[in-house]
Short mmCIF file of C-alpha atoms and ligand atoms in Angstrom, two decimals:
data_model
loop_
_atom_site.label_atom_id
_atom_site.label_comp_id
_atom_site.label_asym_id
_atom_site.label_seq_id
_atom_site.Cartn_x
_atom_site.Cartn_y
_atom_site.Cartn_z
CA UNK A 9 197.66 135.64 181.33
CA UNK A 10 196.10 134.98 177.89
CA UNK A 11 193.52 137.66 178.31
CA UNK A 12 194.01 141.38 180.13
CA UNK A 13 190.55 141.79 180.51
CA UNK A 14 188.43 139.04 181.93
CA UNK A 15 186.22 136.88 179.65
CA UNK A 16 182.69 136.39 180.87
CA UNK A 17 180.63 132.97 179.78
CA UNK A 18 177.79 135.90 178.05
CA UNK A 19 178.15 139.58 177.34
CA UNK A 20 174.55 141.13 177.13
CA UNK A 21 173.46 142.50 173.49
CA UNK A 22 172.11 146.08 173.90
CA UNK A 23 170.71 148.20 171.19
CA UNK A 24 172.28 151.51 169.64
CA UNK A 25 172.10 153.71 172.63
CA UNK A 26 170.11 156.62 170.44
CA UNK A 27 167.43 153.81 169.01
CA UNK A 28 166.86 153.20 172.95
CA UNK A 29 166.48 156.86 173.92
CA UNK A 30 164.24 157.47 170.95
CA UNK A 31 161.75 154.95 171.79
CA UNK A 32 162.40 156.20 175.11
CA UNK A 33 160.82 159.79 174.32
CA UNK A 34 157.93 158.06 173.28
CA UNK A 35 157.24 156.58 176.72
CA UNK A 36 158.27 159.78 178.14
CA UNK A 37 155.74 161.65 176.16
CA UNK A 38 152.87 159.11 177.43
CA UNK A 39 153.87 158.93 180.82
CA UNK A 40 152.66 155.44 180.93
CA UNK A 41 155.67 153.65 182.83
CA UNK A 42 153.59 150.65 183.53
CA UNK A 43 150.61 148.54 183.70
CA UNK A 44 150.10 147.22 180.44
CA UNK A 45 151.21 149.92 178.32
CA UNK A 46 151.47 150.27 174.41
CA UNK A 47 155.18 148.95 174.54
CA UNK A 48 154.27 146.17 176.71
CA UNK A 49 151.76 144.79 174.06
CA UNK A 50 153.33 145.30 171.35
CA UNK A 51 156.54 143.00 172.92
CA UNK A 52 153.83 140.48 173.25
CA UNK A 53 152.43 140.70 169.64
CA UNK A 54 155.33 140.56 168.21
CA UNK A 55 156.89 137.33 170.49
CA UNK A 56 153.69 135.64 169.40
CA UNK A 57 155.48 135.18 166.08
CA UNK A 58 158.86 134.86 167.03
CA UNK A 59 158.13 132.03 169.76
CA UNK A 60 155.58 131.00 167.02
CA UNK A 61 153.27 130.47 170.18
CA UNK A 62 149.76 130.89 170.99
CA UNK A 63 149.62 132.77 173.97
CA UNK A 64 151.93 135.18 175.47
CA UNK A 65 152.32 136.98 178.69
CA UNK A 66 154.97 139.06 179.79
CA UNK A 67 156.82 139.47 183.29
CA UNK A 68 159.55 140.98 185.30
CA UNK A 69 161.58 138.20 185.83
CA UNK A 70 161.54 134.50 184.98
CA UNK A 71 161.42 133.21 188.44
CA UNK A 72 158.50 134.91 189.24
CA UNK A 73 156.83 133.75 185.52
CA UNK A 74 157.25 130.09 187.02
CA UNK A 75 155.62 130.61 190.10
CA UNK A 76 152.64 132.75 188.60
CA UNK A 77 152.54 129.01 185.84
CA UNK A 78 152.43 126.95 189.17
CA UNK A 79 149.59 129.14 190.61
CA UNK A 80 148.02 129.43 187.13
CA UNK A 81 147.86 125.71 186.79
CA UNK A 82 146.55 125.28 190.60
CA UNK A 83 149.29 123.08 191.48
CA UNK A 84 149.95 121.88 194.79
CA UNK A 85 151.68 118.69 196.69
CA UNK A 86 154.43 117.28 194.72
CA UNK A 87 155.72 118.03 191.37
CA UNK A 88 158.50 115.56 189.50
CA UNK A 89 161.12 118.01 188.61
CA UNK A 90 164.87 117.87 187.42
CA UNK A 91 167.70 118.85 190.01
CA UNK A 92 170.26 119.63 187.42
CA UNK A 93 168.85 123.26 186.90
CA UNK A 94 168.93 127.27 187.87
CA UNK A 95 168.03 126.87 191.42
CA UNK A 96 165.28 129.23 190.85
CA UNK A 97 163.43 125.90 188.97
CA UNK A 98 162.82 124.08 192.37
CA UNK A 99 162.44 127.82 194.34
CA UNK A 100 159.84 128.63 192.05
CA UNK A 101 158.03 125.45 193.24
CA UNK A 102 158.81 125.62 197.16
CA UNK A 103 157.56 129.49 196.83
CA UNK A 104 154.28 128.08 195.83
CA UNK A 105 154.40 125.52 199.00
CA UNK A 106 154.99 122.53 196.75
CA UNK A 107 157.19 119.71 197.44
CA UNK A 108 159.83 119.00 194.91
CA UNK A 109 160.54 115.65 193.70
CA UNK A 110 163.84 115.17 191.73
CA UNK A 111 164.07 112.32 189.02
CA UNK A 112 167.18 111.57 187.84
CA UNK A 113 168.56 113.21 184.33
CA UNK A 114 169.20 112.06 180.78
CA UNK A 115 172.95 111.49 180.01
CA UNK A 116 172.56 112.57 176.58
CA UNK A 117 170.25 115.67 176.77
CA UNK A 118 171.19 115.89 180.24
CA UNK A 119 167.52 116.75 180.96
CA UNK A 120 164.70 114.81 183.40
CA UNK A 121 164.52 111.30 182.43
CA UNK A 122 161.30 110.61 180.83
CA UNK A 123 161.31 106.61 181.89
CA UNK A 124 162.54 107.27 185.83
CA UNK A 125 159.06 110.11 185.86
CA UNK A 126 156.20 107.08 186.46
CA UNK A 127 158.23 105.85 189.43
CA UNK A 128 158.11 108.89 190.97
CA UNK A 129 154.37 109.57 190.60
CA UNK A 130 152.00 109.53 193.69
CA UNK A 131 148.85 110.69 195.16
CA UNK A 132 149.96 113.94 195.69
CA UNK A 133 151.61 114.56 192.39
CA UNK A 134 150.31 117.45 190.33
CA UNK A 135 152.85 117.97 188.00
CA UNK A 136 156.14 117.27 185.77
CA UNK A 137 157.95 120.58 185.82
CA UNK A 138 161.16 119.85 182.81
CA UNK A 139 163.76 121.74 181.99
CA UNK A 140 165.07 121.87 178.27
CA UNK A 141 168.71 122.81 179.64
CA UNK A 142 170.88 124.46 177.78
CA UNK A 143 168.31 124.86 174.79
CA UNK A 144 168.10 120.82 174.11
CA UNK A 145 164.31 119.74 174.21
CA UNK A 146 163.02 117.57 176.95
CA UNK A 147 161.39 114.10 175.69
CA UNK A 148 158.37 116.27 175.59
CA UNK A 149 155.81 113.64 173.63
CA UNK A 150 156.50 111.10 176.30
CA UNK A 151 156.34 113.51 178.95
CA UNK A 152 152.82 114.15 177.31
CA UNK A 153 152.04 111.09 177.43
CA UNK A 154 153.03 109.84 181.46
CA UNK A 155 150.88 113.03 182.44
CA UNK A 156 147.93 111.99 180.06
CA UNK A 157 148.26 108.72 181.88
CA UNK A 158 148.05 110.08 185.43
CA UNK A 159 146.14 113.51 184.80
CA UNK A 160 149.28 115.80 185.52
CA UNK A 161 149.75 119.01 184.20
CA UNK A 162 153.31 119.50 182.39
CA UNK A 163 155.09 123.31 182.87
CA UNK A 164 158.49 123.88 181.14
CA UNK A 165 161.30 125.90 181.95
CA UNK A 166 162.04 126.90 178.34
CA UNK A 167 164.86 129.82 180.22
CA UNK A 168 167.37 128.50 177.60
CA UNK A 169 165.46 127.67 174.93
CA UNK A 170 164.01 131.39 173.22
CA UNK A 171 164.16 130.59 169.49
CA UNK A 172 164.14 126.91 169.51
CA UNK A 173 162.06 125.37 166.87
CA UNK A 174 161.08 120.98 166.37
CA UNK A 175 159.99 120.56 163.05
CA UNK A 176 158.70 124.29 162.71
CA UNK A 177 157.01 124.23 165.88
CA UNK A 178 158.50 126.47 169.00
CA UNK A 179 159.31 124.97 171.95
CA UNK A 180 156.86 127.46 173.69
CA UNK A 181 153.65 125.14 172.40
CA UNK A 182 154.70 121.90 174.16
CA UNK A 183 152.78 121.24 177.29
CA UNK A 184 150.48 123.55 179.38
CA UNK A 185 152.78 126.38 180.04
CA UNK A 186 156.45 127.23 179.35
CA UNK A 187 158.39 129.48 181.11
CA UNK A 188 160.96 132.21 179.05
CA UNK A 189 163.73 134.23 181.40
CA UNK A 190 164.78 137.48 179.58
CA UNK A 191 167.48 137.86 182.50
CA UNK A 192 170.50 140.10 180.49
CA UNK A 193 172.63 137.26 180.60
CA UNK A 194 170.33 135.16 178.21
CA UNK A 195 170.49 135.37 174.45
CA UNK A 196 167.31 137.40 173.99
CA UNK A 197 166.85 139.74 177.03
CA UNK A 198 164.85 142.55 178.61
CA UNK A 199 167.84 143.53 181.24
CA UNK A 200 165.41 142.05 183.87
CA UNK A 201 162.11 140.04 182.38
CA UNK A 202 160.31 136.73 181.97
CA UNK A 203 157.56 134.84 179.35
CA UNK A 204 155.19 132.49 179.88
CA UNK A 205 153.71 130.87 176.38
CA UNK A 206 150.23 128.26 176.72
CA UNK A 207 148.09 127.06 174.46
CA UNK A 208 144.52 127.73 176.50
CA UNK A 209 143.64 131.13 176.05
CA UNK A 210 141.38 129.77 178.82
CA UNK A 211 144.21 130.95 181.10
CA UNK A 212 144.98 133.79 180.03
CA UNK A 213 142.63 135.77 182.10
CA UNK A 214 143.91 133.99 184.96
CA UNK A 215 147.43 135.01 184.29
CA UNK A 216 146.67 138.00 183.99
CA UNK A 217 144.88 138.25 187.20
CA UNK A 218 147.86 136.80 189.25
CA UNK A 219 150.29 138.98 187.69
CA UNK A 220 148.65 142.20 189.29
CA UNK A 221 147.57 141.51 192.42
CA UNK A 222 144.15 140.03 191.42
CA UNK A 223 143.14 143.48 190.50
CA UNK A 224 139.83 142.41 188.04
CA UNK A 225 138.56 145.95 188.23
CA UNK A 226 138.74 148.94 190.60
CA UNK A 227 136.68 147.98 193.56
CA UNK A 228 137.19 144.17 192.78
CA UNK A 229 140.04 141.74 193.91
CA UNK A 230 139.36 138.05 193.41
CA UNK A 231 142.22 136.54 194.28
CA UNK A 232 145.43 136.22 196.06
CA UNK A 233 147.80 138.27 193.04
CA UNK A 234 151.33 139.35 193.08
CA UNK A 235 153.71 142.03 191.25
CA UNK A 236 154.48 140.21 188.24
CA UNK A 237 154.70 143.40 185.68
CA UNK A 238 157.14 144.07 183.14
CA UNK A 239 157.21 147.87 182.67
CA UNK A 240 157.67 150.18 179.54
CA UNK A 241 161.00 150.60 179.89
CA UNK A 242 161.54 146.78 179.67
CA UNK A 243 159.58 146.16 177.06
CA UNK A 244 161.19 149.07 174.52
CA UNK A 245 164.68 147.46 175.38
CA UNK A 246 163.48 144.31 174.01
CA UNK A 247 161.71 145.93 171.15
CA UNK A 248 164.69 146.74 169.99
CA UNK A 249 166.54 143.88 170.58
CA UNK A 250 164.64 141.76 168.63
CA UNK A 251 165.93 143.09 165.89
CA UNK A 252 169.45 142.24 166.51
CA UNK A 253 168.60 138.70 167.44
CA UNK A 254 169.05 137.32 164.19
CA UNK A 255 172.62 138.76 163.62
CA UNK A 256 173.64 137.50 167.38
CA UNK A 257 172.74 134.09 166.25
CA UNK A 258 174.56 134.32 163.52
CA UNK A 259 177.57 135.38 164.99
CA UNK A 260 176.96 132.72 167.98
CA UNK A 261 177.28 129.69 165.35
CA UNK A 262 180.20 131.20 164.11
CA UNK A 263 181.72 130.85 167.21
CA UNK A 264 179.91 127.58 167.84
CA UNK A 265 181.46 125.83 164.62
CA UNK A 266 185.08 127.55 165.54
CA UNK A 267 184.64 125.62 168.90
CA UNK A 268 183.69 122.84 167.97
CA UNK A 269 186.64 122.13 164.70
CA UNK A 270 189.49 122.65 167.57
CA UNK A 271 187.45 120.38 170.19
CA UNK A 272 185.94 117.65 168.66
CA UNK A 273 189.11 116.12 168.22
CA UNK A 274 190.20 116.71 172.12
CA UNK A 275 190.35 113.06 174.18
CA UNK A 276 188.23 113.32 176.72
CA UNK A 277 186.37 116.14 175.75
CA UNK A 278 182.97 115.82 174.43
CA UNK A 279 180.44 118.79 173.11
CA UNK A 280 177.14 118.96 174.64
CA UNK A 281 176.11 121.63 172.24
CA UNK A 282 174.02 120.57 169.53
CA UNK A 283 173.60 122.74 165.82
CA UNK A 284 170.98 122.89 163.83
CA UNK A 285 169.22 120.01 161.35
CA UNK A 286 166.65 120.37 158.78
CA UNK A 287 164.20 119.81 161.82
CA UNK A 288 165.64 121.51 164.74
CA UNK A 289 166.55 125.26 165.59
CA UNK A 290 168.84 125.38 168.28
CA UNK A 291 168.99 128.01 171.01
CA UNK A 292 172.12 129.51 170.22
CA UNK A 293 172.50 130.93 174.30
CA UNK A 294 175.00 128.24 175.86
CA UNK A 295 178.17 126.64 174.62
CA UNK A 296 178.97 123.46 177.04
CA UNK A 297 181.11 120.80 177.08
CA UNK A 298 181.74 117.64 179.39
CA UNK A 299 185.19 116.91 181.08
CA UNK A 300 186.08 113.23 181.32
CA UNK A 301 188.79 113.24 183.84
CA UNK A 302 190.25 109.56 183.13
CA UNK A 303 190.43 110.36 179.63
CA UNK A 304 191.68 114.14 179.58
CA UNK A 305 193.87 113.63 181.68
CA UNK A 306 192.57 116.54 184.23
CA UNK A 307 189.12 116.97 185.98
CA UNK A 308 186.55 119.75 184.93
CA UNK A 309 187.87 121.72 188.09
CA UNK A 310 191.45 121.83 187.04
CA UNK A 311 190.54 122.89 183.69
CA UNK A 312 188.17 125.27 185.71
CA UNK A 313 191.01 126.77 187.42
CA UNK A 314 193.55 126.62 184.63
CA UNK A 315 191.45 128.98 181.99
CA UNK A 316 190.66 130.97 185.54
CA UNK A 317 194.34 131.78 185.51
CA UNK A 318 194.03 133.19 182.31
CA UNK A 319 191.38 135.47 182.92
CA UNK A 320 188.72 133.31 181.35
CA UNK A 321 185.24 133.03 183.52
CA UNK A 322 183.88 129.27 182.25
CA UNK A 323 181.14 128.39 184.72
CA UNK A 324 179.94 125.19 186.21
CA UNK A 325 176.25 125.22 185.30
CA UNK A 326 174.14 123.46 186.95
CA UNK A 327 177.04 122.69 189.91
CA UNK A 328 176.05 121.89 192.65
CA UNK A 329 173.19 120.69 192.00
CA UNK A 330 169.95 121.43 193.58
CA UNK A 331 168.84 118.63 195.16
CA UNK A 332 172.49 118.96 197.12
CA UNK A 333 171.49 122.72 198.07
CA UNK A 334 171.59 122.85 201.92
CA UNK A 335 167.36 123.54 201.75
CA UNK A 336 166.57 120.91 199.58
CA UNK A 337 169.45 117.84 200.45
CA UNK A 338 167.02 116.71 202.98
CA UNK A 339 164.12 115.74 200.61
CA UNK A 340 163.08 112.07 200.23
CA UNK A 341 164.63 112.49 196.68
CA UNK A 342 167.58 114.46 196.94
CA UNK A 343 169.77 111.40 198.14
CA UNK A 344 172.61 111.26 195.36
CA UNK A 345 172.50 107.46 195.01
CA UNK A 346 168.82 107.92 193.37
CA UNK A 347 170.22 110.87 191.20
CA UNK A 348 173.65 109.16 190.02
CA UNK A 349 173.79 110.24 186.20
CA UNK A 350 172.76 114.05 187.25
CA UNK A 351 175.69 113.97 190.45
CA UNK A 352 178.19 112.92 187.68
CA UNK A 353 177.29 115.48 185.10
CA UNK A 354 177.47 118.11 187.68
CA UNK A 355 180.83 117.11 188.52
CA UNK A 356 181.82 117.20 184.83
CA UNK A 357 179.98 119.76 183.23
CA UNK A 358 181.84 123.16 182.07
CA UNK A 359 180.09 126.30 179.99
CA UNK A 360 182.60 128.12 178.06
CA UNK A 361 182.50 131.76 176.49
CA UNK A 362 180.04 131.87 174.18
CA UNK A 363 178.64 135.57 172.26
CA UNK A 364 178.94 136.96 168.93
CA UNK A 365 181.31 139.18 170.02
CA UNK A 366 184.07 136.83 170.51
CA UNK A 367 186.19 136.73 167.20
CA UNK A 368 187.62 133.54 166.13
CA UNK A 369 191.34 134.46 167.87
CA UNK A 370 189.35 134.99 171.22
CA UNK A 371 188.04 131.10 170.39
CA UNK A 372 191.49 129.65 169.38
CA UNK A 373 193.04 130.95 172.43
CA UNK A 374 190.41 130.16 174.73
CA UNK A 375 190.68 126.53 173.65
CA UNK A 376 194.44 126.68 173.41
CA UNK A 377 194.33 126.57 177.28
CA UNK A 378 192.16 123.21 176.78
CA UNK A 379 193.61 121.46 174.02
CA UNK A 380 197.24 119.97 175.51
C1 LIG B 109 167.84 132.32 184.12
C2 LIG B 109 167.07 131.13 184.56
C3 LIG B 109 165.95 131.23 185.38
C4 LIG B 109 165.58 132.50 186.10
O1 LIG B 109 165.11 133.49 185.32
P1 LIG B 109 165.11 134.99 185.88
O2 LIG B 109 164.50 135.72 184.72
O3 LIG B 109 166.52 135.39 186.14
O4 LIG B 109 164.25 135.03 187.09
C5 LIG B 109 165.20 130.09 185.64
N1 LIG B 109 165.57 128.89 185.15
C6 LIG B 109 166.67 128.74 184.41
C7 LIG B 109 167.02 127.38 183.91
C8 LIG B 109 167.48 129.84 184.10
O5 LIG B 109 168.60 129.68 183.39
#
């Protein structure tokens, strides 16, 4: 085996143990755990400017950010959605009774196919829920666009995409609401948390409202809330972590660019991963390649299994995919010969190792297991 100790696809940042029990005296001393304490809106404040968005709520957990979006929003039927995803992008929606409707995916940015949406769009559709998967932005003017057309609202899942910046403007700002997972295994993380970004401060109230239980005041409860809190102890562990984002990043392209010089010359290999340009700020949280059997030589599952026998953990994100999932393969939509390009990516899609703390020897012999 190359490796003695396993290699993971992400290794969480944390923050110097005694910076996190320092800030944790402070919460200690105020007893405020939760409930929309000082930490909590400061962590708010401060991702104002580093999602250089509007609005910002927090949450404890991504998946249920989404579905507080979804109630936000007031959607219902059907919403046009991507199937090559976390599955908790289409739960999100089937939690909130809607019916998902998978379009087909880009083969480039591998995300929903902005000119297979209109096709899709009936009666009963409320919404285009995108994804920008693995960081890449959706088509997100044209997506505008179809749901100006049709008056649809337009909610991203932006899980993979903290940090990313078009032209100067965060990814956060496009469309009614974006989601942001701070799950530990993403780049910027809260061990367990979630964001949701808008532009209406109109909503905001709203939000707010369905994130604790409707509460409006002590003896008043307008409407049908959940548990959506991030607590103190959350919100000081991200704090801190912002600080070290920059660094990780960093350190994450220096991997990137050792990658990519030993694979971009590797038949039958090609690099999903895209660095930055004058205009675009990339997310810095995958690194993912595509495995073109005929021309490798090998399919993406042998090479699966072959770094797996050295101790190296790539993962098949987003196999299977969701619309294949055994409660959602009996949709109208989920039948693979509508969904061809996102059934062949999922087949031939493979995330590697990817965090600043893998030095440039880690790289060379993780790729030495790919390149023949
Ligand atoms: C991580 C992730 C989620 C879920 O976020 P949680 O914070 O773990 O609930 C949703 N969508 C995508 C695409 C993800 O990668």
């Amino acid at each position: 085996m190359l490796f003695s100790q396993p290699i993971f696809v992400a290794k969480p940042i944390l923050p110097d143990l005694l910076e996190f029990t320092n800030s944790l005296s402070e919460v200690w001393a105020s007893h405020k755990l939760t409930n929309s304490g000082p930490k909590l809106k400061q962590l708010e404040f401060r991702l104002q400017s580093v999602l250089k968005a509007n609005n910002v709520s927090l949450f404890n957990n991504g998946t249920i950010a989404l579905m507080i979006a979804c109630k936000a929003l007031k959607l219902q039927g059907e919403v046009i959605t991507t199937p090559f995803t976390f599955p908790a992008t289409t739960h999100a929606l089937a939690w909130c009774g809607i019916t998902p409707v998978f379009c087909d995916i880009d083969s480039a940015t591998l995300n929903i196919d902005s000119s297979k949406i209109e096709s899709l769009i009936t009666t009963k559709t409320t919404a285009i829920l995108g994804v920008h998967v693995f960081g890449i932005p959706c088509a997100v003017n044209t997506i505008q666009e179809i749901a100006d057309r049709h008056g649809l609202k337009v909610i991203y899942d932006a899980a993979h995409a903290f940090g990313v910046e078009m032209g100067g403007q965060g990814i956060g700002t496009f469309g009614d609401v974006s989601m942001f997972s701070f799950h530990a295994t993403k780049l910027f993380h809260t061990a367990e948390g979630g964001a949701l970004t808008f532009n209406d401060a109109a909503i905001k109230e709203r939000i707010g409202l369905l994130r604790n239980f409707g509460i409006k005041s002590e003896e008043e409860v307008v409407l049908a809330g959940i548990n959506g809190k991030m607590n103190e102890i959350q919100a000081a562990l991200g704090l801190l972590l912002l600080d070290c984002i920059t660094t990780e990043k960093e350190q994450r392209q220096r991997v990137g660019r050792c990658y990519r010089e030993i694979l971009r010359s590797c038949e039958g290999i090609t690099i999903v991963t895209v660095f930055p340009t004058a205009d675009f700020e990339p997310s810095s949280q995958y690194f993912v390649i595509r495995v073109d059997a005929d021309k490798y030589g090998m399919s993406r599952d042998q090479l699966f299994v072959r770094l797996r026998n050295e101790n190296i953990y790539a993962r098949k994100y987003f196999y299977p995919l969701c619309s294949n999932l055994d409660c959602y393969r009996d949709l109208p939509s989920s039948v693979p010969y509508l969904l061809p390009v996102a059934n062949r990516v999922a087949d031939d899609v493979l995330v590697l190792p990817f965090y600043g703390e893998l030095t440039d020897i880690d790289v060379r012999k993780i790729c030495s297991v790919i390149v023949k």
